[in-house]
Amino acid sequence: MKQLKRIKGTQDILPEKSPQWQALERHIRREMALFNFREIRTPVFEMTEVFARGIGQFTDIVSKEMYTFQDRSRKSLTLKPEMTAPVMRAFIENTLYARTPVHKLYYLAPLFRQENPQAGRLRQFHQYGAEFIGSPAPEADVETILLALHIFEGLGLKNMELRINSVGDPESREPYKALLRDYLSQNIPDPEPVVAERIANNPLRVLDSKDENLQEVIQQAPKLIDHLKESAAAHYHSVKAQLSKAGVGFREDPTLVRGLDYYTHTVFEVTSDALGAQNALCGGGRYDLLARELGDKDFPAVGFAAGMERILMALEAQGIQLAEPEAPDIFMITMGQAAREEMTPWLARLRRAGLSADADFLGRSVKAQFREANRSGARFSLILGEDELEQKFFSVKDMKNSTQENVPFGELTGYLLQKRKD
Ligand code: AMP
């Protein structure tokens, strides 16, 4: 029969990589707690409407990347392609706002998008992110940006760039969209269908196009930050001033608009020079318009999402290892049937004492067991043969220091616990 393969654009995370993932997850949880963010977990799938309404129909995600299917009751469901809309859905549905007006939430989650797989672009990938809901203040935008940077810096990542922009409020944006649409229509005489569609439906999206032929036109385009109404301009100014005061370097990028419709005011992205074409580590911004799409109230909010695969790629490229390879404390080697019968009870005793322990489960030769002990990376080999059994001791080999000692049964766990500290 034909061998089955994983779905294109998905990855198996094998045991040798898991320690890095776990260390990254621990780091994220610790840093989130430092900023007083609390974890929220939402289902892996949602009603399709959560995303169609929450993200916007003219975005790439909704128009072509979602894994959408009908269940047996003919409901349209979608594997979540992003977390902001589900978190807001959960926030409203569970009336979290009734408890306290401001909520700091974070998540770690697998996401699904039917993209063209390439380095740093997967169909199932993992994000962590933060959603700071309830405050319209620029201080909340700054808190969110500082959190994103703090996590990266704590990992030891270097050579990152923070870019920021403002996409304003609807009062600033609507007249600007009309202006931009006119400009683009006049200056791109024969647009490709995708570009024509964007000019018509979501002209801001043209600004973040990577198409070489459009760069000149994009650079010369009217800038939204030059058309911000007073309060939107004040918000943006405050964010920049606070970042500078906090000693954070950033570059203003008027072409940074991000793909999603719900953004307002501040948008930002952090890129790493350790990555290739897909160089964004995280993206985020303020999204004061999302809550109304999903419920009937307004909740101002700001957040970011970071790609975990990309972070691990950047760490590897910069030679940063978050965790040592995993190894047990002990590998037990037995010689002869009588000793082998003692293997299971001894393993149990060691583990009860808090020592991680493994042994041979194939009845292999002593030589093969030694090889396995080496391969496992265990700190100690415990050897139990006929002599040892008769005189009730173990030959304990310290694999780190290449020393060997005989240790009576009764003293074994205490001896190992003490030695493990060296
Ligand atoms: P987005 O939700 O598109 O704003 O993406 C936020 C972050 O998630 C990006 O900066 C990437 O680090 C990561 N990311 C987005 N899409 C993918 C993907 N298809 N594969 C891997 N990482 C991704």
Tab-separated table of C-alpha atoms and ligand atoms in Angstrom:
chain	number	residue	atom	x	y	z
A	1	MET	CA	0.000	0.000	0.000
A	2	LYS	CA	1.089	3.547	-0.681
A	3	GLN	CA	2.801	5.178	2.269
A	4	LEU	CA	0.824	8.041	3.729
A	5	LYS	CA	2.374	11.478	3.966
A	6	ARG	CA	1.587	14.560	5.967
A	7	ILE	CA	-0.376	17.341	4.287
A	8	LYS	CA	1.730	19.747	2.243
A	9	GLY	CA	2.652	22.806	4.268
A	10	THR	CA	2.393	21.043	7.628
A	11	GLN	CA	5.243	19.905	9.857
A	12	ASP	CA	5.899	17.135	12.320
A	13	ILE	CA	7.683	18.491	15.350
A	14	LEU	CA	10.012	15.644	16.269
A	15	PRO	CA	11.386	14.910	19.765
A	16	GLU	CA	14.767	16.514	19.019
A	17	LYS	CA	13.011	19.821	18.279
A	18	SER	CA	10.433	19.674	21.082
A	19	PRO	CA	12.743	21.057	23.794
A	20	GLN	CA	13.139	24.267	21.750
A	21	TRP	CA	9.387	24.575	21.364
A	22	GLN	CA	8.804	23.930	25.049
A	23	ALA	CA	11.452	26.453	26.074
A	24	LEU	CA	9.929	29.047	23.737
A	25	GLU	CA	6.474	28.367	25.174
A	26	ARG	CA	7.766	28.670	28.741
A	27	HIS	CA	9.489	31.944	27.898
A	28	ILE	CA	6.312	33.359	26.356
A	29	ARG	CA	4.167	32.383	29.339
A	30	ARG	CA	6.674	33.852	31.787
A	31	GLU	CA	6.962	37.163	29.949
A	32	MET	CA	3.197	37.441	29.444
A	33	ALA	CA	2.757	37.015	33.206
A	34	LEU	CA	5.333	39.755	33.763
A	35	PHE	CA	3.047	42.152	31.867
A	36	ASN	CA	-0.017	40.699	33.663
A	37	PHE	CA	-1.549	39.100	30.545
A	38	ARG	CA	-3.697	35.971	31.119
A	39	GLU	CA	-4.089	33.005	28.815
A	40	ILE	CA	-7.264	32.412	26.821
A	41	ARG	CA	-7.865	29.209	24.807
A	42	THR	CA	-10.525	29.048	22.127
A	43	PRO	CA	-11.707	26.145	19.951
A	44	VAL	CA	-9.733	25.122	16.894
A	45	PHE	CA	-12.768	25.802	14.669
A	46	GLU	CA	-15.430	28.468	14.629
A	47	MET	CA	-18.504	29.387	12.646
A	48	THR	CA	-17.177	30.738	9.341
A	49	GLU	CA	-18.968	33.999	10.032
A	50	VAL	CA	-16.603	34.824	12.894
A	51	PHE	CA	-13.847	35.285	10.325
A	52	ALA	CA	-15.934	36.507	7.396
A	53	ARG	CA	-17.314	39.313	9.550
A	54	GLY	CA	-14.297	39.771	11.774
A	55	ILE	CA	-11.522	39.849	9.214
A	56	GLY	CA	-13.319	41.189	6.168
A	57	GLN	CA	-14.271	39.586	2.912
A	58	PHE	CA	-11.738	41.373	0.753
A	59	THR	CA	-8.715	40.114	2.637
A	60	ASP	CA	-6.570	37.279	1.269
A	61	ILE	CA	-7.297	35.217	4.353
A	62	VAL	CA	-11.054	35.179	3.915
A	63	SER	CA	-11.206	35.272	0.134
A	64	LYS	CA	-8.801	32.445	-0.578
A	65	GLU	CA	-6.924	30.972	2.376
A	66	MET	CA	-9.460	29.577	4.818
A	67	TYR	CA	-10.049	25.882	5.428
A	68	THR	CA	-13.817	26.009	5.352
A	69	PHE	CA	-16.128	22.991	5.352
A	70	GLN	CA	-19.671	22.009	6.094
A	71	ASP	CA	-20.365	19.687	8.983
A	72	ARG	CA	-23.167	17.138	8.897
A	73	SER	CA	-25.750	19.698	9.903
A	74	ARG	CA	-24.626	21.832	6.947
A	75	LYS	CA	-23.179	24.558	9.118
A	76	SER	CA	-20.215	26.327	7.571
A	77	LEU	CA	-17.208	25.953	9.848
A	78	THR	CA	-13.643	27.171	9.495
A	79	LEU	CA	-10.335	26.088	11.041
A	80	LYS	CA	-9.091	29.260	12.654
A	81	PRO	CA	-6.704	31.215	10.413
A	82	GLU	CA	-5.990	33.828	13.102
A	83	MET	CA	-6.804	34.423	16.750
A	84	THR	CA	-7.962	37.991	17.125
A	85	ALA	CA	-11.514	37.409	15.904
A	86	PRO	CA	-11.994	34.243	18.042
A	87	VAL	CA	-10.619	36.003	21.131
A	88	MET	CA	-12.977	38.924	20.592
A	89	ARG	CA	-15.852	36.506	19.954
A	90	ALA	CA	-15.061	34.743	23.247
A	91	PHE	CA	-14.616	38.046	25.083
A	92	ILE	CA	-18.086	39.195	24.020
A	93	GLU	CA	-19.826	35.818	24.370
A	94	ASN	CA	-18.513	35.295	27.914
A	95	THR	CA	-19.227	38.940	28.848
A	96	LEU	CA	-15.722	39.363	30.210
A	97	TYR	CA	-16.288	43.120	29.994
A	98	ALA	CA	-18.868	42.836	32.792
A	99	ARG	CA	-16.135	41.849	35.267
A	100	THR	CA	-13.610	44.597	34.687
A	101	PRO	CA	-13.331	47.087	31.845
A	102	VAL	CA	-9.801	46.191	30.794
A	103	HIS	CA	-8.597	42.710	29.856
A	104	LYS	CA	-5.114	41.603	28.974
A	105	LEU	CA	-5.328	38.267	27.181
A	106	TYR	CA	-2.760	36.098	25.470
A	107	TYR	CA	-2.807	32.859	23.530
A	108	LEU	CA	-0.667	30.175	21.923
A	109	ALA	CA	-2.406	28.339	19.098
A	110	PRO	CA	-2.073	26.378	15.869
A	111	LEU	CA	-3.559	28.221	12.882
A	112	PHE	CA	-4.541	27.112	9.411
A	113	ARG	CA	-4.228	28.961	6.120
A	114	GLN	CA	-4.200	27.521	2.636
A	115	GLU	CA	-1.163	29.433	1.434
A	116	ASN	CA	1.543	28.430	-1.022
A	117	PRO	CA	3.996	26.625	1.227
A	118	GLN	CA	7.532	28.033	1.265
A	119	ALA	CA	10.237	28.739	3.850
A	120	GLY	CA	8.468	30.504	6.719
A	121	ARG	CA	5.021	30.036	5.175
A	122	LEU	CA	3.095	27.001	6.276
A	123	ARG	CA	-0.476	25.794	6.087
A	124	GLN	CA	-0.531	24.859	9.740
A	125	PHE	CA	1.656	27.139	11.810
A	126	HIS	CA	1.715	28.410	15.385
A	127	GLN	CA	1.246	31.850	16.758
A	128	TYR	CA	1.346	33.389	20.163
A	129	GLY	CA	-0.127	36.776	20.658
A	130	ALA	CA	-1.645	39.287	22.987
A	131	GLU	CA	-4.951	41.125	22.877
A	132	PHE	CA	-5.310	44.128	25.164
A	133	ILE	CA	-9.038	44.866	25.192
A	134	GLY	CA	-10.897	47.797	26.698
A	135	SER	CA	-8.519	50.740	26.562
A	136	PRO	CA	-8.485	53.301	23.736
A	137	ALA	CA	-5.388	54.989	25.165
A	138	PRO	CA	-2.130	55.245	23.210
A	139	GLU	CA	-0.448	53.879	26.359
A	140	ALA	CA	-2.125	50.540	25.592
A	141	ASP	CA	-0.604	50.531	22.080
A	142	VAL	CA	2.800	51.219	23.594
A	143	GLU	CA	2.365	48.531	26.274
A	144	THR	CA	1.561	46.029	23.504
A	145	ILE	CA	4.557	46.978	21.361
A	146	LEU	CA	6.862	46.853	24.379
A	147	LEU	CA	5.531	43.395	25.256
A	148	ALA	CA	6.215	42.104	21.736
A	149	LEU	CA	9.765	43.468	21.806
A	150	HIS	CA	10.406	42.335	25.370
A	151	ILE	CA	9.671	38.715	24.437
A	152	PHE	CA	11.981	38.827	21.408
A	153	GLU	CA	14.782	40.528	23.307
A	154	GLY	CA	14.510	38.056	26.180
A	155	LEU	CA	15.109	35.262	23.681
A	156	GLY	CA	18.358	36.936	22.681
A	157	LEU	CA	17.214	37.778	19.144
A	158	LYS	CA	19.301	40.459	17.473
A	159	ASN	CA	19.036	42.685	14.392
A	160	MET	CA	15.311	43.278	14.493
A	161	GLU	CA	13.474	46.256	13.129
A	162	LEU	CA	10.257	47.759	14.466
A	163	ARG	CA	8.197	49.560	11.826
A	164	ILE	CA	5.106	51.521	12.728
A	165	ASN	CA	2.377	53.440	10.945
A	166	SER	CA	-1.099	54.745	11.611
A	167	VAL	CA	-4.062	53.671	9.540
A	168	GLY	CA	-6.168	56.282	11.320
A	169	ASP	CA	-9.794	56.201	12.270
A	170	PRO	CA	-12.747	55.854	9.858
A	171	GLU	CA	-13.163	59.641	9.679
A	172	SER	CA	-9.607	59.973	8.429
A	173	ARG	CA	-9.539	56.818	6.390
A	174	GLU	CA	-12.668	57.026	4.259
A	175	PRO	CA	-11.820	60.327	2.543
A	176	TYR	CA	-8.213	59.140	2.191
A	177	LYS	CA	-9.332	55.871	0.574
A	178	ALA	CA	-11.179	57.859	-2.094
A	179	LEU	CA	-8.094	59.987	-2.664
A	180	LEU	CA	-5.862	56.931	-2.900
A	181	ARG	CA	-8.270	55.133	-5.211
A	182	ASP	CA	-8.196	58.083	-7.621
A	183	TYR	CA	-4.430	58.298	-7.447
A	184	LEU	CA	-3.949	54.568	-8.069
A	185	SER	CA	-6.467	54.472	-10.918
A	186	GLN	CA	-4.688	57.356	-12.616
A	187	ASN	CA	-1.175	56.048	-12.072
A	188	ILE	CA	-1.649	52.348	-12.758
A	189	PRO	CA	-3.149	52.526	-16.225
A	190	ASP	CA	-3.545	48.839	-16.911
A	191	PRO	CA	-3.700	47.047	-13.555
A	192	GLU	CA	-3.654	43.282	-13.251
A	193	PRO	CA	-6.998	41.852	-12.115
A	194	VAL	CA	-5.843	41.376	-8.484
A	195	VAL	CA	-4.607	44.947	-8.293
A	196	ALA	CA	-7.738	46.286	-10.000
A	197	GLU	CA	-9.844	44.432	-7.453
A	198	ARG	CA	-7.832	45.896	-4.588
A	199	ILE	CA	-8.035	49.415	-5.984
A	200	ALA	CA	-11.803	49.020	-6.070
A	201	ASN	CA	-12.374	47.265	-2.743
A	202	ASN	CA	-9.445	47.876	-0.463
A	203	PRO	CA	-7.004	50.389	-1.986
A	204	LEU	CA	-4.856	50.481	1.169
A	205	ARG	CA	-3.845	46.913	0.401
A	206	VAL	CA	-2.121	48.044	-2.781
A	207	LEU	CA	0.376	49.892	-0.594
A	208	ASP	CA	1.856	46.723	0.865
A	209	SER	CA	2.182	45.040	-2.525
A	210	LYS	CA	5.627	43.557	-3.158
A	211	ASP	CA	5.235	43.909	-6.958
A	212	GLU	CA	8.400	45.564	-8.314
A	213	ASN	CA	6.493	47.416	-11.038
A	214	LEU	CA	4.285	49.156	-8.505
A	215	GLN	CA	6.977	50.352	-6.089
A	216	GLU	CA	7.527	53.728	-7.742
A	217	VAL	CA	3.797	54.489	-7.735
A	218	ILE	CA	3.480	53.298	-4.110
A	219	GLN	CA	6.373	55.465	-2.935
A	220	GLN	CA	4.812	58.553	-4.517
A	221	ALA	CA	1.284	57.793	-3.261
A	222	PRO	CA	-0.452	60.209	-0.883
A	223	LYS	CA	0.219	59.135	2.681
A	224	LEU	CA	-2.530	58.450	5.175
A	225	ILE	CA	-0.487	59.973	8.012
A	226	ASP	CA	-0.633	63.284	6.119
A	227	HIS	CA	-4.430	63.046	6.094
A	228	LEU	CA	-5.134	62.088	9.699
A	229	LYS	CA	-7.809	64.086	11.457
A	230	GLU	CA	-6.757	65.809	14.648
A	231	SER	CA	-7.526	63.099	17.211
A	232	ALA	CA	-6.005	60.324	15.081
A	233	ALA	CA	-2.889	62.432	14.531
A	234	ALA	CA	-2.658	63.088	18.282
A	235	HIS	CA	-2.949	59.364	19.022
A	236	TYR	CA	-0.163	58.514	16.592
A	237	HIS	CA	2.020	61.320	17.886
A	238	SER	CA	1.584	60.109	21.454
A	239	VAL	CA	2.544	56.532	20.557
A	240	LYS	CA	5.721	57.714	18.839
A	241	ALA	CA	6.627	60.052	21.701
A	242	GLN	CA	6.175	57.307	24.286
A	243	LEU	CA	8.221	54.824	22.289
A	244	SER	CA	11.029	57.339	22.014
A	245	LYS	CA	10.819	58.055	25.711
A	246	ALA	CA	11.090	54.329	26.411
A	247	GLY	CA	14.246	54.266	24.290
A	248	VAL	CA	12.702	52.087	21.583
A	249	GLY	CA	14.038	52.561	18.061
A	250	PHE	CA	11.482	52.411	15.247
A	251	ARG	CA	11.042	53.350	11.614
A	252	GLU	CA	7.893	54.981	10.308
A	253	ASP	CA	6.653	53.169	7.239
A	254	PRO	CA	3.667	54.769	5.469
A	255	THR	CA	3.245	51.648	3.315
A	256	LEU	CA	2.647	49.411	6.344
A	257	VAL	CA	-1.103	48.795	6.308
A	258	ARG	CA	-1.408	45.088	7.248
A	259	GLY	CA	-3.921	42.915	5.507
A	260	LEU	CA	-6.885	43.083	7.826
A	261	ASP	CA	-9.807	45.468	7.676
A	262	TYR	CA	-10.351	45.888	11.382
A	263	TYR	CA	-7.174	47.830	12.141
A	264	THR	CA	-7.380	51.436	13.324
A	265	HIS	CA	-4.674	53.863	14.434
A	266	THR	CA	-1.386	52.151	15.241
A	267	VAL	CA	-0.137	49.246	13.134
A	268	PHE	CA	3.293	47.719	13.582
A	269	GLU	CA	5.519	44.901	12.467
A	270	VAL	CA	8.806	43.505	13.744
A	271	THR	CA	11.113	41.969	11.159
A	272	SER	CA	14.340	40.031	11.532
A	273	ASP	CA	17.293	40.097	9.171
A	274	ALA	CA	17.884	36.421	10.011
A	275	LEU	CA	14.888	35.412	7.882
A	276	GLY	CA	14.510	35.320	4.118
A	277	ALA	CA	11.664	36.774	2.082
A	278	GLN	CA	9.154	36.045	4.847
A	279	ASN	CA	10.948	38.181	7.405
A	280	ALA	CA	8.108	39.280	9.710
A	281	LEU	CA	8.368	37.943	13.251
A	282	CYS	CA	5.175	39.594	14.399
A	283	GLY	CA	2.518	42.011	13.321
A	284	GLY	CA	-0.138	43.861	15.173
A	285	GLY	CA	-2.015	47.006	15.830
A	286	ARG	CA	-5.116	48.621	17.197
A	287	TYR	CA	-8.471	47.251	16.095
A	288	ASP	CA	-11.224	49.393	17.553
A	289	LEU	CA	-13.676	48.331	14.808
A	290	LEU	CA	-13.623	44.588	15.340
A	291	ALA	CA	-15.947	44.209	18.338
A	292	ARG	CA	-18.845	45.862	16.542
A	293	GLU	CA	-18.528	43.405	13.660
A	294	LEU	CA	-18.955	40.500	16.064
A	295	GLY	CA	-21.380	41.917	18.605
A	296	ASP	CA	-23.347	45.056	19.179
A	297	LYS	CA	-20.961	46.979	21.388
A	298	ASP	CA	-17.701	48.783	20.803
A	299	PHE	CA	-14.583	47.664	22.605
A	300	PRO	CA	-11.316	49.372	21.765
A	301	ALA	CA	-8.432	46.909	21.568
A	302	VAL	CA	-4.850	46.491	20.490
A	303	GLY	CA	-2.790	43.357	19.976
A	304	PHE	CA	-0.146	41.474	18.075
A	305	ALA	CA	0.516	37.981	16.759
A	306	ALA	CA	3.923	36.382	16.360
A	307	GLY	CA	4.868	33.333	14.301
A	308	MET	CA	6.569	30.666	16.392
A	309	GLU	CA	8.128	28.749	13.482
A	310	ARG	CA	9.665	31.995	12.242
A	311	ILE	CA	11.056	32.790	15.691
A	312	LEU	CA	12.641	29.347	15.928
A	313	MET	CA	14.135	29.821	12.437
A	314	ALA	CA	15.587	33.200	13.427
A	315	LEU	CA	16.986	31.745	16.663
A	316	GLU	CA	18.635	28.919	14.770
A	317	ALA	CA	20.082	31.291	12.175
A	318	GLN	CA	21.575	33.361	15.010
A	319	GLY	CA	22.966	30.283	16.770
A	320	ILE	CA	20.752	30.656	19.834
A	321	GLN	CA	19.754	27.453	21.569
A	322	LEU	CA	16.955	27.837	24.105
A	323	ALA	CA	17.241	24.374	25.620
A	324	GLU	CA	19.699	21.531	25.975
A	325	PRO	CA	18.823	18.235	24.280
A	326	GLU	CA	16.790	16.101	26.678
A	327	ALA	CA	18.386	13.101	28.388
A	328	PRO	CA	17.445	10.900	31.341
A	329	ASP	CA	19.484	11.001	34.549
A	330	ILE	CA	20.001	7.275	34.441
A	331	PHE	CA	20.289	4.405	32.009
A	332	MET	CA	20.177	1.016	33.698
A	333	ILE	CA	22.179	-1.865	32.289
A	334	THR	CA	21.468	-5.420	33.428
A	335	MET	CA	23.490	-8.580	32.898
A	336	GLY	CA	21.744	-11.918	33.132
A	337	GLN	CA	18.164	-12.958	33.786
A	338	ALA	CA	18.171	-12.489	37.578
A	339	ALA	CA	19.361	-8.878	37.242
A	340	ARG	CA	16.884	-8.236	34.454
A	341	GLU	CA	14.047	-9.214	36.766
A	342	GLU	CA	15.160	-6.416	39.121
A	343	MET	CA	15.042	-3.817	36.342
A	344	THR	CA	11.388	-2.782	36.663
A	345	PRO	CA	11.317	-2.414	40.463
A	346	TRP	CA	14.538	-0.398	40.389
A	347	LEU	CA	13.281	1.888	37.666
A	348	ALA	CA	10.170	2.479	39.786
A	349	ARG	CA	12.254	3.298	42.887
A	350	LEU	CA	14.458	5.732	40.990
A	351	ARG	CA	11.502	7.539	39.461
A	352	ARG	CA	9.744	7.769	42.821
A	353	ALA	CA	12.876	9.512	44.080
A	354	GLY	CA	12.562	12.021	41.220
A	355	LEU	CA	15.321	10.595	39.062
A	356	SER	CA	14.479	10.128	35.399
A	357	ALA	CA	15.463	6.660	34.321
A	358	ASP	CA	15.393	4.368	31.330
A	359	ALA	CA	16.694	0.899	30.471
A	360	ASP	CA	16.933	-1.636	27.681
A	361	PHE	CA	13.616	-3.111	26.548
A	362	LEU	CA	14.945	-5.437	23.864
A	363	GLY	CA	16.988	-7.900	25.928
A	364	ARG	CA	20.121	-6.734	24.127
A	365	SER	CA	23.754	-7.691	24.770
A	366	VAL	CA	25.693	-5.787	27.412
A	367	LYS	CA	27.719	-4.082	24.679
A	368	ALA	CA	24.549	-2.931	22.933
A	369	GLN	CA	23.135	-1.698	26.254
A	370	PHE	CA	26.267	0.394	26.847
A	371	ARG	CA	25.918	1.832	23.365
A	372	GLU	CA	22.304	2.693	24.086
A	373	ALA	CA	23.262	4.278	27.419
A	374	ASN	CA	25.741	6.503	25.575
A	375	ARG	CA	23.284	7.393	22.853
A	376	SER	CA	20.616	8.326	25.388
A	377	GLY	CA	22.864	11.009	26.857
A	378	ALA	CA	22.150	9.732	30.385
A	379	ARG	CA	24.337	11.228	33.081
A	380	PHE	CA	24.767	7.878	34.894
A	381	SER	CA	24.829	4.241	33.830
A	382	LEU	CA	23.772	1.825	36.550
A	383	ILE	CA	25.192	-1.617	36.057
A	384	LEU	CA	23.554	-4.589	37.709
A	385	GLY	CA	25.219	-7.978	37.133
A	386	GLU	CA	25.512	-11.209	39.098
A	387	ASP	CA	28.170	-9.926	41.527
A	388	GLU	CA	26.300	-6.704	42.157
A	389	LEU	CA	23.077	-8.577	42.774
A	390	GLU	CA	24.689	-10.968	45.191
A	391	GLN	CA	26.475	-8.235	47.168
A	392	LYS	CA	23.639	-5.744	46.835
A	393	PHE	CA	25.353	-2.836	45.134
A	394	PHE	CA	25.322	-1.062	41.782
A	395	SER	CA	28.360	-0.129	39.704
A	396	VAL	CA	27.549	3.487	38.959
A	397	LYS	CA	29.321	5.044	36.021
A	398	ASP	CA	29.303	8.828	35.891
A	399	MET	CA	29.270	9.420	32.137
A	400	LYS	CA	30.153	13.087	32.545
A	401	ASN	CA	33.300	12.571	34.560
A	402	SER	CA	34.086	9.033	33.363
A	403	THR	CA	34.371	7.783	36.940
A	404	GLN	CA	32.928	4.580	38.348
A	405	GLU	CA	31.943	3.709	41.923
A	406	ASN	CA	30.233	0.864	43.722
A	407	VAL	CA	27.185	2.085	45.632
A	408	PRO	CA	25.169	-0.116	48.040
A	409	PHE	CA	21.492	-0.553	47.175
A	410	GLY	CA	20.377	1.333	50.294
A	411	GLU	CA	22.432	4.416	49.438
A	412	LEU	CA	21.739	4.545	45.729
A	413	THR	CA	19.051	7.190	45.358
A	414	GLY	CA	20.643	9.548	47.900
A	415	TYR	CA	24.024	9.141	46.177
A	416	LEU	CA	22.569	9.861	42.717
A	417	LEU	CA	20.512	12.843	43.856
A	418	GLN	CA	23.614	14.346	45.443
A	419	LYS	CA	25.878	13.612	42.452
A	420	ARG	CA	23.348	14.956	39.978
A	421	LYS	CA	23.871	18.413	41.440
A	422	ASP	CA	27.624	18.447	40.547
B	1	AMP	P1	-0.557	37.641	10.528
B	1	AMP	O1	-1.558	36.947	11.404
B	1	AMP	O2	-0.700	37.307	9.084
B	1	AMP	O3	-0.466	39.100	10.817
B	1	AMP	O4	0.845	37.048	10.918
B	1	AMP	C1	1.501	37.284	12.147
B	1	AMP	C2	2.774	36.480	12.179
B	1	AMP	O5	2.476	35.093	12.046
B	1	AMP	C3	3.704	36.770	11.010
B	1	AMP	O6	4.533	37.866	11.310
B	1	AMP	C4	4.483	35.485	10.896
B	1	AMP	O7	5.523	35.460	11.850
B	1	AMP	C5	3.458	34.438	11.264
B	1	AMP	N1	2.816	33.819	10.085
B	1	AMP	C6	1.782	34.299	9.363
B	1	AMP	N2	1.435	33.458	8.379
B	1	AMP	C7	2.255	32.396	8.486
B	1	AMP	C8	2.388	31.159	7.769
B	1	AMP	N3	1.601	30.855	6.757
B	1	AMP	N4	3.356	30.295	8.157
B	1	AMP	C9	4.165	30.597	9.203
B	1	AMP	N5	4.081	31.730	9.920
B	1	AMP	C10	3.149	32.630	9.574
